[in-house]
mmCIF file of C-alpha atoms and ligand atoms in Angstrom:
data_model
loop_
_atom_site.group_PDB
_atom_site.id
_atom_site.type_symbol
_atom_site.label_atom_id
_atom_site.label_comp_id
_atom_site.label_asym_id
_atom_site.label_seq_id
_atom_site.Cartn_x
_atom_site.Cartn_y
_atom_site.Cartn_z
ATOM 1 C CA UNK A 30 66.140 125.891 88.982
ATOM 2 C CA UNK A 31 63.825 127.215 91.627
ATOM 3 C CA UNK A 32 63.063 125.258 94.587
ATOM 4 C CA UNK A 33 66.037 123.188 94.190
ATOM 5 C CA UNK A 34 68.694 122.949 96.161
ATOM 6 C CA UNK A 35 72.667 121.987 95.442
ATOM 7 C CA UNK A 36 74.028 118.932 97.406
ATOM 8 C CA UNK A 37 75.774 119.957 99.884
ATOM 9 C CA UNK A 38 79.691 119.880 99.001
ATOM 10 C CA UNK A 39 81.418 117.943 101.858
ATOM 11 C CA UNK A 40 85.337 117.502 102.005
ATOM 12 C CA UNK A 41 86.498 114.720 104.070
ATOM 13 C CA UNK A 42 90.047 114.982 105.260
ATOM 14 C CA UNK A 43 92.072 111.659 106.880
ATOM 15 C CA UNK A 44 89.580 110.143 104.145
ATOM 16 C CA UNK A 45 92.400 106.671 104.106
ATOM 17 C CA UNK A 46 92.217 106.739 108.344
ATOM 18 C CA UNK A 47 90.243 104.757 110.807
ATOM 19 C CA UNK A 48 87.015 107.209 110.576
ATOM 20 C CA UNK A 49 87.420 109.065 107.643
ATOM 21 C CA UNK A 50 86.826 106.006 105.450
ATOM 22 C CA UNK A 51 83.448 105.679 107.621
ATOM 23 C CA UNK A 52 82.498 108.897 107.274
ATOM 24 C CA UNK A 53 83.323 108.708 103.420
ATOM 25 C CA UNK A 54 80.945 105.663 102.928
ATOM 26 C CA UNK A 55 78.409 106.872 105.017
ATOM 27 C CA UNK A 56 77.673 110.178 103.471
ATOM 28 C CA UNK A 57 74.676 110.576 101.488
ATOM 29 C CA UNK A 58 74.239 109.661 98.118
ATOM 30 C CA UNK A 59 73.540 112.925 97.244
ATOM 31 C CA UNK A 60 76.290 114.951 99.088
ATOM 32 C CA UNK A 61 78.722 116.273 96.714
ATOM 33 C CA UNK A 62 81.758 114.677 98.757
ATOM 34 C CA UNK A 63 85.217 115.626 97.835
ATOM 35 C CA UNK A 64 88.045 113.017 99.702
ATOM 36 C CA UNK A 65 91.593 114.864 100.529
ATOM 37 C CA UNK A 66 94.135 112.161 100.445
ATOM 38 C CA UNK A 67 97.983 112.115 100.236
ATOM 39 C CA UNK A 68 97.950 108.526 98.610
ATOM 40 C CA UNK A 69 95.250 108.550 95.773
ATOM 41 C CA UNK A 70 96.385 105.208 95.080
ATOM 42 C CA UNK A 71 95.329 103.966 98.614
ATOM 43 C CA UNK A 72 92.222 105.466 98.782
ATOM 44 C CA UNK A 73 91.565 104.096 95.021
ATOM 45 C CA UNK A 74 91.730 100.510 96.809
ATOM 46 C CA UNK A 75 89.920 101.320 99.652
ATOM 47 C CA UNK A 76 87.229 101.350 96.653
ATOM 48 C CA UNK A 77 86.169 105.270 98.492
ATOM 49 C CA UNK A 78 83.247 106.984 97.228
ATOM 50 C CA UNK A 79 84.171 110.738 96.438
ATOM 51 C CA UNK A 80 86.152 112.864 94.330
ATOM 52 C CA UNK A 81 89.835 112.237 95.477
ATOM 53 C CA UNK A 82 91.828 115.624 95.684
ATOM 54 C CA UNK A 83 95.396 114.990 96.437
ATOM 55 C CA UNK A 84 97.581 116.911 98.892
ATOM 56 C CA UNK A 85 99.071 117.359 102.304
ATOM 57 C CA UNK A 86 97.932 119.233 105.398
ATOM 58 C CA UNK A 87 100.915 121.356 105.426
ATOM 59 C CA UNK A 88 100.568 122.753 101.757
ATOM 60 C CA UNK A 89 97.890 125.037 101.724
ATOM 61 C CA UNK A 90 97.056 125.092 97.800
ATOM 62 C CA UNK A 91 96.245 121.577 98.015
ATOM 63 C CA UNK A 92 93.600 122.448 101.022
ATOM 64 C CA UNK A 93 92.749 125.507 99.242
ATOM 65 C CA UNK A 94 91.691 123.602 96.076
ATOM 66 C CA UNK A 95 89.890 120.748 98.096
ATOM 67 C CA UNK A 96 87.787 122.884 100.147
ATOM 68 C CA UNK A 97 86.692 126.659 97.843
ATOM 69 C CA UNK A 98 83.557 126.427 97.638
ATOM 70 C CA UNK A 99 82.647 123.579 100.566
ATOM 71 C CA UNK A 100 79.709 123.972 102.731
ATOM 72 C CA UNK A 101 80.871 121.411 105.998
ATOM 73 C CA UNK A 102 85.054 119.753 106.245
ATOM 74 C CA UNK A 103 85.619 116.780 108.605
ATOM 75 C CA UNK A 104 88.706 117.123 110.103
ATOM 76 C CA UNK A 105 91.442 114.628 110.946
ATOM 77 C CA UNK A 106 95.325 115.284 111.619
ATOM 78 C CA UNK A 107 97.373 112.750 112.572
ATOM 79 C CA UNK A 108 100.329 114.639 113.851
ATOM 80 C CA UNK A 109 101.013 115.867 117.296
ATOM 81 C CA UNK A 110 104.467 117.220 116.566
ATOM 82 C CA UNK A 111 102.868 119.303 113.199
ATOM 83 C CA UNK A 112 99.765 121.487 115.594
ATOM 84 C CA UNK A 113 99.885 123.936 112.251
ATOM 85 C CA UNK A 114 97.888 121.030 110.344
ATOM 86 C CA UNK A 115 94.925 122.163 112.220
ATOM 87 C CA UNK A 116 95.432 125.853 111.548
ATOM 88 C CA UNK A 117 96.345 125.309 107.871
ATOM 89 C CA UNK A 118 92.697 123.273 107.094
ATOM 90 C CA UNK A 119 91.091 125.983 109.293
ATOM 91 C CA UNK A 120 92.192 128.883 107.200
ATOM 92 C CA UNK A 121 91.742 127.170 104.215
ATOM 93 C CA UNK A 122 88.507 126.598 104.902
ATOM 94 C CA UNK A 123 87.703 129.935 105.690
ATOM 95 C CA UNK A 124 88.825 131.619 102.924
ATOM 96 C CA UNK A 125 86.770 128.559 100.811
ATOM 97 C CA UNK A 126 83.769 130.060 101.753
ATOM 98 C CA UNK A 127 82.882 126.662 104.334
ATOM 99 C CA UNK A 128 80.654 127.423 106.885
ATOM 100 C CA UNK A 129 80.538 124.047 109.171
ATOM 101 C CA UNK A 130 83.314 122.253 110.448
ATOM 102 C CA UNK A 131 83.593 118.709 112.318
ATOM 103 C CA UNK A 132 86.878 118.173 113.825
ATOM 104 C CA UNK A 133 87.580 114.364 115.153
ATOM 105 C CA UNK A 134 89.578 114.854 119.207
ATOM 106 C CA UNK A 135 90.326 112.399 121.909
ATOM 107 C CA UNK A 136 88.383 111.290 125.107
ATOM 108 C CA UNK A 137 91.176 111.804 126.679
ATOM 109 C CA UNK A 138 91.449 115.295 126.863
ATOM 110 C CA UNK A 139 88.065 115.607 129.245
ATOM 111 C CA UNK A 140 90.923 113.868 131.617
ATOM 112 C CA UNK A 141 91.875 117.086 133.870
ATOM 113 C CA UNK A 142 95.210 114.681 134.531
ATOM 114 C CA UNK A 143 96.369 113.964 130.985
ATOM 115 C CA UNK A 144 98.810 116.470 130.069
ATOM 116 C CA UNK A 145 101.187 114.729 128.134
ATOM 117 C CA UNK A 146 101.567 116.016 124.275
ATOM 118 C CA UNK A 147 98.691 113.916 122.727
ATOM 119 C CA UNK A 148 96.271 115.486 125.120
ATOM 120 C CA UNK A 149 97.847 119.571 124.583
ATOM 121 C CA UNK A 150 97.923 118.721 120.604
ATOM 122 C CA UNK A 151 94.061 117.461 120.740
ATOM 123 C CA UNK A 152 93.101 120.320 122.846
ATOM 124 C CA UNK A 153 94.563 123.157 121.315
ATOM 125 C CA UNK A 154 92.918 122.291 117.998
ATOM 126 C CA UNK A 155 89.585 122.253 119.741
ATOM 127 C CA UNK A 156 90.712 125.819 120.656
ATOM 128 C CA UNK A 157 91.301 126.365 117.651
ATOM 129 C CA UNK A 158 88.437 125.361 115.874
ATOM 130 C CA UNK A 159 86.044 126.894 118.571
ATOM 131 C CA UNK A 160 87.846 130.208 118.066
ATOM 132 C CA UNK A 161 87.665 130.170 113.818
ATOM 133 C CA UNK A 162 84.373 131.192 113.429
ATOM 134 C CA UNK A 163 83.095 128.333 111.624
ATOM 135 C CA UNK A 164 80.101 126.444 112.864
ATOM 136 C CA UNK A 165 81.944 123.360 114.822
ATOM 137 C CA UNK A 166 81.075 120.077 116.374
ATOM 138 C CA UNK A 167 83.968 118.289 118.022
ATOM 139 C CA UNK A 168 83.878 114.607 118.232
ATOM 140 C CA UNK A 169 85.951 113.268 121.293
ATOM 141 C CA UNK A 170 86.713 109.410 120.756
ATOM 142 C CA UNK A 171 87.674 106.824 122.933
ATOM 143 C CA UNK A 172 90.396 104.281 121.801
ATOM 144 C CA UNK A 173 89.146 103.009 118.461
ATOM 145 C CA UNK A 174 88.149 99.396 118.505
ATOM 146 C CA UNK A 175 89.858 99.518 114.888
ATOM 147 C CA UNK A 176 93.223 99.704 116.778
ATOM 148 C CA UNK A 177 92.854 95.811 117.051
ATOM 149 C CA UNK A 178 93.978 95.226 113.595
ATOM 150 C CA UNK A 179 97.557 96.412 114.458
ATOM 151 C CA UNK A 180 97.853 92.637 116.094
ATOM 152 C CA UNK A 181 96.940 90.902 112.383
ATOM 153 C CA UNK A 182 99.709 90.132 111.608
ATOM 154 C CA UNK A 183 101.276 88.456 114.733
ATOM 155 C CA UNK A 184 97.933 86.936 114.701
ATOM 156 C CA UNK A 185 98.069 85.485 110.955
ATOM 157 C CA UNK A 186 101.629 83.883 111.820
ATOM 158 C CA UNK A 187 101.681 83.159 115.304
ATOM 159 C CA UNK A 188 98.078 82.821 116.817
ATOM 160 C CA UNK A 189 99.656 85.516 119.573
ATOM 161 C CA UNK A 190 99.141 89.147 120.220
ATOM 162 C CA UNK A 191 101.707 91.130 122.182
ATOM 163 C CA UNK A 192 101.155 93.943 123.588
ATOM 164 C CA UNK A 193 101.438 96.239 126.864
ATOM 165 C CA UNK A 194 98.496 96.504 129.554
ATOM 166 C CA UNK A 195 97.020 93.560 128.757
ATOM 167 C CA UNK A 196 94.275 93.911 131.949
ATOM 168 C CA UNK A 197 93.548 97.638 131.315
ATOM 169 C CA UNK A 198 90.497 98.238 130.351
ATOM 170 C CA UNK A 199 89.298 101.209 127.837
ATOM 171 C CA UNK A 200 85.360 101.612 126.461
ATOM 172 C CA UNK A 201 86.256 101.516 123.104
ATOM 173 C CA UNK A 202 84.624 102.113 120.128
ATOM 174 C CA UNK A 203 83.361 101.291 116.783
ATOM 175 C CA UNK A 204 84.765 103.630 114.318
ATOM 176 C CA UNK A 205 81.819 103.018 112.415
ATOM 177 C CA UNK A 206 79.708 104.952 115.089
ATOM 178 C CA UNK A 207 81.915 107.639 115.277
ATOM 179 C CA UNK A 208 81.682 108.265 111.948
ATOM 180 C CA UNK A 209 77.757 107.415 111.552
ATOM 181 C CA UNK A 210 77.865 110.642 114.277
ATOM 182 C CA UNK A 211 80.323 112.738 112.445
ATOM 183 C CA UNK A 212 78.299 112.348 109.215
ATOM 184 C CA UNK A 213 74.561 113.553 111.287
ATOM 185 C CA UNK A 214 77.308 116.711 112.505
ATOM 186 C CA UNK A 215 78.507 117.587 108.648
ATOM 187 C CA UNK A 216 74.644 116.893 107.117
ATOM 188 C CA UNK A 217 72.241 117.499 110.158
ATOM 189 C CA UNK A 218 70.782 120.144 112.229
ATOM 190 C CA UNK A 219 71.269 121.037 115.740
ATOM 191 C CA UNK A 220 74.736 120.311 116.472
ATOM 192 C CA UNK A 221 77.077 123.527 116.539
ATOM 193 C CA UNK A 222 79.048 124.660 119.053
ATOM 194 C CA UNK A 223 78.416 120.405 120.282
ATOM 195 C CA UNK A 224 81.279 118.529 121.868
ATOM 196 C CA UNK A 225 80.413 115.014 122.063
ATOM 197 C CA UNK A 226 81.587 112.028 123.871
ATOM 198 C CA UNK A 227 81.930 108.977 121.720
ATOM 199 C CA UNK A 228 82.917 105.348 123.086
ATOM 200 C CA UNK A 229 81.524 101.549 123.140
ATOM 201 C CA UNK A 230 78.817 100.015 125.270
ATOM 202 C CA UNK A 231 80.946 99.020 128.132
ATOM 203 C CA UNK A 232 85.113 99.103 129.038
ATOM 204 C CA UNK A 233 86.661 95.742 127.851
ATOM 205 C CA UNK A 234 90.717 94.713 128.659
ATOM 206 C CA UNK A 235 93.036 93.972 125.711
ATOM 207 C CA UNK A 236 93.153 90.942 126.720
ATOM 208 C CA UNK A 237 89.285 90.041 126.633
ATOM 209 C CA UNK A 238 89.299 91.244 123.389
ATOM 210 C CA UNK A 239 91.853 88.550 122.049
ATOM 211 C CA UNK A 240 89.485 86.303 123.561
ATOM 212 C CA UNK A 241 87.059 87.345 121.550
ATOM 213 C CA UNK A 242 88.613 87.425 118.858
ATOM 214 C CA UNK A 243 89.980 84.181 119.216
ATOM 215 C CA UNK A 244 86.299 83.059 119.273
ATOM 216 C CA UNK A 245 85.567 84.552 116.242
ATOM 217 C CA UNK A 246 88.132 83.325 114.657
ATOM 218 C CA UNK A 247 87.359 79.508 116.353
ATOM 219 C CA UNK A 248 91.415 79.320 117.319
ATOM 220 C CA UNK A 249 93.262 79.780 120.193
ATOM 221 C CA UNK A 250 95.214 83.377 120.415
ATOM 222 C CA UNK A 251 97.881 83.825 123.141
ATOM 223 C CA UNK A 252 99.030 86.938 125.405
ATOM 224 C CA UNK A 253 101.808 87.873 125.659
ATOM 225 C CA UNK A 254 102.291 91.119 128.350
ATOM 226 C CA UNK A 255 105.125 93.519 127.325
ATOM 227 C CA UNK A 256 107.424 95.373 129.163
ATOM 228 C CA UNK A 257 107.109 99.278 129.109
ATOM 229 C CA UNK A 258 110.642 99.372 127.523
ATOM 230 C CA UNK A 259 109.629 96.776 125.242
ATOM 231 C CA UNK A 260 106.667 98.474 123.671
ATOM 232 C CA UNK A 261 108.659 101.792 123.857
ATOM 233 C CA UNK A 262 111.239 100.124 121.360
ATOM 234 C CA UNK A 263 108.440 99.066 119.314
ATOM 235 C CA UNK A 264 106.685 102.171 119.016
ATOM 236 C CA UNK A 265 110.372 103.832 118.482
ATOM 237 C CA UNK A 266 110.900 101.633 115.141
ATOM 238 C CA UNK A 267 108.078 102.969 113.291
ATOM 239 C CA UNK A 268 107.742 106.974 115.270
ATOM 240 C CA UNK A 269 109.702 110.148 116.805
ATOM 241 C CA UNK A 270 110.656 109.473 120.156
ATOM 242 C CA UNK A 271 108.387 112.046 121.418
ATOM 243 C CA UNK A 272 105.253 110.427 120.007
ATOM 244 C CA UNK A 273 106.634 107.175 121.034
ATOM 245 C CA UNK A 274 106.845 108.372 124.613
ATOM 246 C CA UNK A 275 103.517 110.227 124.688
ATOM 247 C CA UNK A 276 102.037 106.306 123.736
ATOM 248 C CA UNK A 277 103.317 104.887 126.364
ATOM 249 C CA UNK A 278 102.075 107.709 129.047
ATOM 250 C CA UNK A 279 98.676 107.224 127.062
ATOM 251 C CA UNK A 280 99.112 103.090 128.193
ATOM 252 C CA UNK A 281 100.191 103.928 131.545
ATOM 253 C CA UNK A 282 97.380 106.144 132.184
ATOM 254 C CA UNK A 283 95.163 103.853 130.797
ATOM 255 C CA UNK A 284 96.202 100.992 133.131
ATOM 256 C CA UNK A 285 94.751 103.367 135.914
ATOM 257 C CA UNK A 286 91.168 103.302 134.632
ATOM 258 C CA UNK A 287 91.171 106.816 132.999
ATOM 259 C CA UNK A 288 90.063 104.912 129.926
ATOM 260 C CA UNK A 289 87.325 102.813 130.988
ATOM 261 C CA UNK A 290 83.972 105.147 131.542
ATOM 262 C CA UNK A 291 81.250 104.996 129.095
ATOM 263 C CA UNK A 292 79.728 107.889 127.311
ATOM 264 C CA UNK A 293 76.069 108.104 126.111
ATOM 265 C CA UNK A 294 76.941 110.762 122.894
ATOM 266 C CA UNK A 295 76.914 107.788 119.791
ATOM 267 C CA UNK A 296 72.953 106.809 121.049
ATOM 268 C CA UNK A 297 72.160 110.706 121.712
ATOM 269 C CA UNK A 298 72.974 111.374 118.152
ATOM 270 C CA UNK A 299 72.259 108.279 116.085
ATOM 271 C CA UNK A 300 69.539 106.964 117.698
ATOM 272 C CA UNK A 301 71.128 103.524 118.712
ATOM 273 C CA UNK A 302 73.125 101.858 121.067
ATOM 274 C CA UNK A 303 77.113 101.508 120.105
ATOM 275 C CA UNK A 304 78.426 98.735 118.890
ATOM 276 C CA UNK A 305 80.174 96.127 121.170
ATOM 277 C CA UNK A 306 83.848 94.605 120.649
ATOM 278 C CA UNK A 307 82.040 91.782 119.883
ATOM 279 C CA UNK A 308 80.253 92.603 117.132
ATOM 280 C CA UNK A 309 83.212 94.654 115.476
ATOM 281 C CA UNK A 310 85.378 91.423 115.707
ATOM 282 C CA UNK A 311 82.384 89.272 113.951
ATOM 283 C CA UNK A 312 82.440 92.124 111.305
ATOM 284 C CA UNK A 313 86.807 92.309 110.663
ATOM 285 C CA UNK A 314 87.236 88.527 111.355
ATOM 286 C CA UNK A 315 88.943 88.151 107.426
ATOM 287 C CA UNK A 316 90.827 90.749 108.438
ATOM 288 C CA UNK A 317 92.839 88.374 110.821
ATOM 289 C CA UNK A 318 92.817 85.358 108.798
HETATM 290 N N1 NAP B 423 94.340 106.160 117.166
HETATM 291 C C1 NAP B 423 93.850 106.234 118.388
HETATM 292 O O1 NAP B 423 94.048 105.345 119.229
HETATM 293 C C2 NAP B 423 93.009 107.427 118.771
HETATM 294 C C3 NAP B 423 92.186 107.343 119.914
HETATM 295 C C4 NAP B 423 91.351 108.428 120.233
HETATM 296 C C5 NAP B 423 91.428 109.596 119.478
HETATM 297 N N2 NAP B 423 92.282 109.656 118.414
HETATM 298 C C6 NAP B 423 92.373 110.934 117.703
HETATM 299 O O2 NAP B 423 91.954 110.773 116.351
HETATM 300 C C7 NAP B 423 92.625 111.721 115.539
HETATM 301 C C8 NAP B 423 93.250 110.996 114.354
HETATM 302 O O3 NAP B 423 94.313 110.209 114.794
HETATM 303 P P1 NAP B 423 94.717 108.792 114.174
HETATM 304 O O4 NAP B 423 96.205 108.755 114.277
HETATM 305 O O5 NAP B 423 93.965 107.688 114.821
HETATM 306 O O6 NAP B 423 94.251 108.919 112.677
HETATM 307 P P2 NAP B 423 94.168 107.801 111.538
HETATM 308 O O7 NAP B 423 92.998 106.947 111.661
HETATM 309 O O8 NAP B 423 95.503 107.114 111.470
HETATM 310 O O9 NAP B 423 93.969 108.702 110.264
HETATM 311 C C9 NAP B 423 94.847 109.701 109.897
HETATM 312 C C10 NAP B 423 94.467 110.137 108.495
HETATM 313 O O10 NAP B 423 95.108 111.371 108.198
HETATM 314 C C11 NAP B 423 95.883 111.191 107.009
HETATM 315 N N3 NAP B 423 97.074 112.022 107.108
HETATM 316 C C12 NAP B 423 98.064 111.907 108.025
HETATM 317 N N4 NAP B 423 98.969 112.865 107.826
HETATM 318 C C13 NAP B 423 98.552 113.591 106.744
HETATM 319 C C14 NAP B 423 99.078 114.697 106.057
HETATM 320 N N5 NAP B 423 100.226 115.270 106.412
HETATM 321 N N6 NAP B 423 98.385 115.191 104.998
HETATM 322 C C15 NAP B 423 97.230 114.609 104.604
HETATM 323 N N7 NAP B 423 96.675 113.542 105.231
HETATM 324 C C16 NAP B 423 97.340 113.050 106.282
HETATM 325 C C17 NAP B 423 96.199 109.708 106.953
HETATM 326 O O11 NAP B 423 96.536 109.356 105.637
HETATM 327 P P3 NAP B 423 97.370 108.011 105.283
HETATM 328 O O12 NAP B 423 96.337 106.921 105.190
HETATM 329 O O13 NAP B 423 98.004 108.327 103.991
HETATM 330 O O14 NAP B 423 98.340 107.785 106.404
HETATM 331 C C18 NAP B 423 94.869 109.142 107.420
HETATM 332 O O15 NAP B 423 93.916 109.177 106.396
HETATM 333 C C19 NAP B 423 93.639 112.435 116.448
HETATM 334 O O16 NAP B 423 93.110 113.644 116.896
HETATM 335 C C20 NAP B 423 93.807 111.443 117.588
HETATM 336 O O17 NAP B 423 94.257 112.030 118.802
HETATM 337 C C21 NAP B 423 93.043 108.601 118.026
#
C-alpha cells in the first residue's frame, strides 16, 4: 500500500543470553523480530516475544533461514575457541540481503594490556564485522551485573557467596541498558560505524555487592575469598581449560583496576543515567530466594 512501510525484520541471535533476552523484550511492538535459539524450549519459558528459529552458529542453513530477508541482526557468540561463529552469522547475513548489524564485544578489549584469548576472540570479530560491509555498531560491555546470579544458588542454601577477587572492583552493568542501547543501534538513526562504551554508574567490589544484596534480601550473606587454583578448578568442571584459564587472567587483571572506569555511552544513547547494582539487585531479589 503506498505510504506504508514494512516493520522492520530484526533477528536477534544469543536471544536465551544475558542481553539478548533484553534486547528481545525491548524491541518494538511493531518490529518484525525473529529470535535464533538452539533451545526453543528455553526460550519458550523465558515467555520471549518473537518468532523462534532454531539452529546453531556453526550451521549455516539454520542462519541462512533466520536472517534472508532481515533488515538489522544483533549479534552474540559465546565461544572464544569457535572465532568462525562470527564469520558464519556475517556471511549469512550478507547473502540475506541485511543491511545493519549490532555485534555485542567486551570493555575489555579498549585495554591495550589484555591480550589473553577473550580479548583476541572479541577483537577480531569487531574486525570482522567492521570489514563485512554491513552497517555496524559495536557494543563494548563491562562485566554484566547479571553475572551475580551465578552465586544463587550458594546463596539459596548457604547464605554465602564464594568467589575470587572479592575487593576488585569492576563498573558493571545492567544488561538491561545494554540492551535498551543495542535496540536504539538495530531501530535508530545515527549510529553506524559507532563503537560504544557501555558500563554502570560507578565501579563496585564483589564483595559490596553481596552486601547489597544481602540488604535486599534483609539476611546476612557471607564471603568467602577463593584461591586462584580454587576458582580455576571450578571454572574447569563446567569449561575447556583454555577458557577456564583465560577467566582467571580476566580476574587477575581485574584485581588491578583495569575493570573499574566508567563510561558515559548507555546515557549518550538512551538518554538516562545507567542503572546502579543497587537497583538491579532490588529488581532480581526472587531470583535469590
Ligand atoms: N559474561 C561476561 O562476563 C561478559 C562481560 C563482558 C562482555 N561479554 C561479551 O559478551 C558476549 C557474549 O558472551 P556471554 O558468554 O556473556 O553470552 P551469554 O549471555 O551467555 O549469551 C550467549 C547466548 O548465545 C547462545 N549460544 C551460545 N552458543 C551458541 C551456538 N553455538 N549457537 C547458537 N546460540 C548459541 C546462548 O544460548 P543458550 O542459552 O542455549 O546457552 C545464549 O543465548 C561475548 O562477546 C563476551 O565476550 C561477556
Amino acid at each position: 500500500m503506498p505510504g506504508t512501510t514494512a516493520a522492520p525484520r530484526i533477528v536477534v541471535t544469543g536471544a536465551t543470553g544475558a542481553v539478548g533476552r533484553h534486547v528481545a523484550q525491548l524491541l518494538p511492538a511493531d518490529a518484525d523480530v525473529r529470535l535464533f535459539v538452539r533451545d526453543v524450549a528455553k526460550a519458550r519459558r523465558m515467555g520471549l516475544p518473537g518468532e523462534l528459529v532454531q539452529g546453531d552458529h556453526q550451521d549455516r542453513p539454520d542462519l541462512d533461514r533466520a536472517l534472508r530477508g532481515a533488515d538489522a541482526v544483533f549479534v552474540v557468540t559465546a565461544n572464544p575457541l569457535r572465532p568462525a561463529d562470527d564469520e558464519n552469522i556475517l556471511a549469512a547475513a550478507r547473502a540475506g540481503g541485511v543491511r545493519r548489524a549490532v555485534k555485542l564485544s567486551w570493555l575489555g578489549v579498549a585495554d591495550p594490556a589484555a591480550d589473553g584469548l577473550i580479548a583476541r576472540w572479541n577483537r577480531d570479530a569487531e574486525a570482522l564485522l567492521r570489514a563485512s560491509g554491513l552497517d555496524w555498531t559495536v557494543l563494548r560491555m563491562r562485566t554484566p551485573m547479571s553475572n551475580a546470579l551465578a552465586w544463587a544458588p550458594s546463596i539459596r542454601g548457604e547464605g554465602v557467596v564464594r568467589a575470587l577477587g572479592g575487593a576488585a572492583r569492576s563498573a558493571c552493568v545492567d544488561p538491561r541498558d545494554v540492551a535498551a542501547v543495542a535496540v536504539g543501534a538495530l531501530t535508530g538513526p545515527g549510529h553506524a560505524g559507532r563503537t560504544y562504551a557501555l558500563t554502570g554508574p560507578a565501579p563496585i567490589s564483589v564483595r559490596e555487592q553481596v552486601r547489597e544484596l544481602s540488604r535486599v534480601l534483609r539476611r546476612p550473606i557471607g564471603f568467602e575469598e577463593l584461591t586462584a587454583d580454587q576458582a580455576l578448578a571450578r571454572w574447569r568442571e563446567r569449561l575447556p581449560e583454555p577458557i577456564a584459564r583465560a577467566l582467571l587472567e580476566v580476574a587477575e587483571r581485574r584485581s588491578t583496576g583495569a575493570s573499574e572506569h566508567g563510561e558515559g555511552d548507555v546515557e549518550a544513547v538512551t538518554g538516562r543515567p545507567p542503572a546502579s547494582f543497587a537497583t538491579w539487585a532490588a529488581d532480581h531479589g526472587p531470583h535469590f530466594g
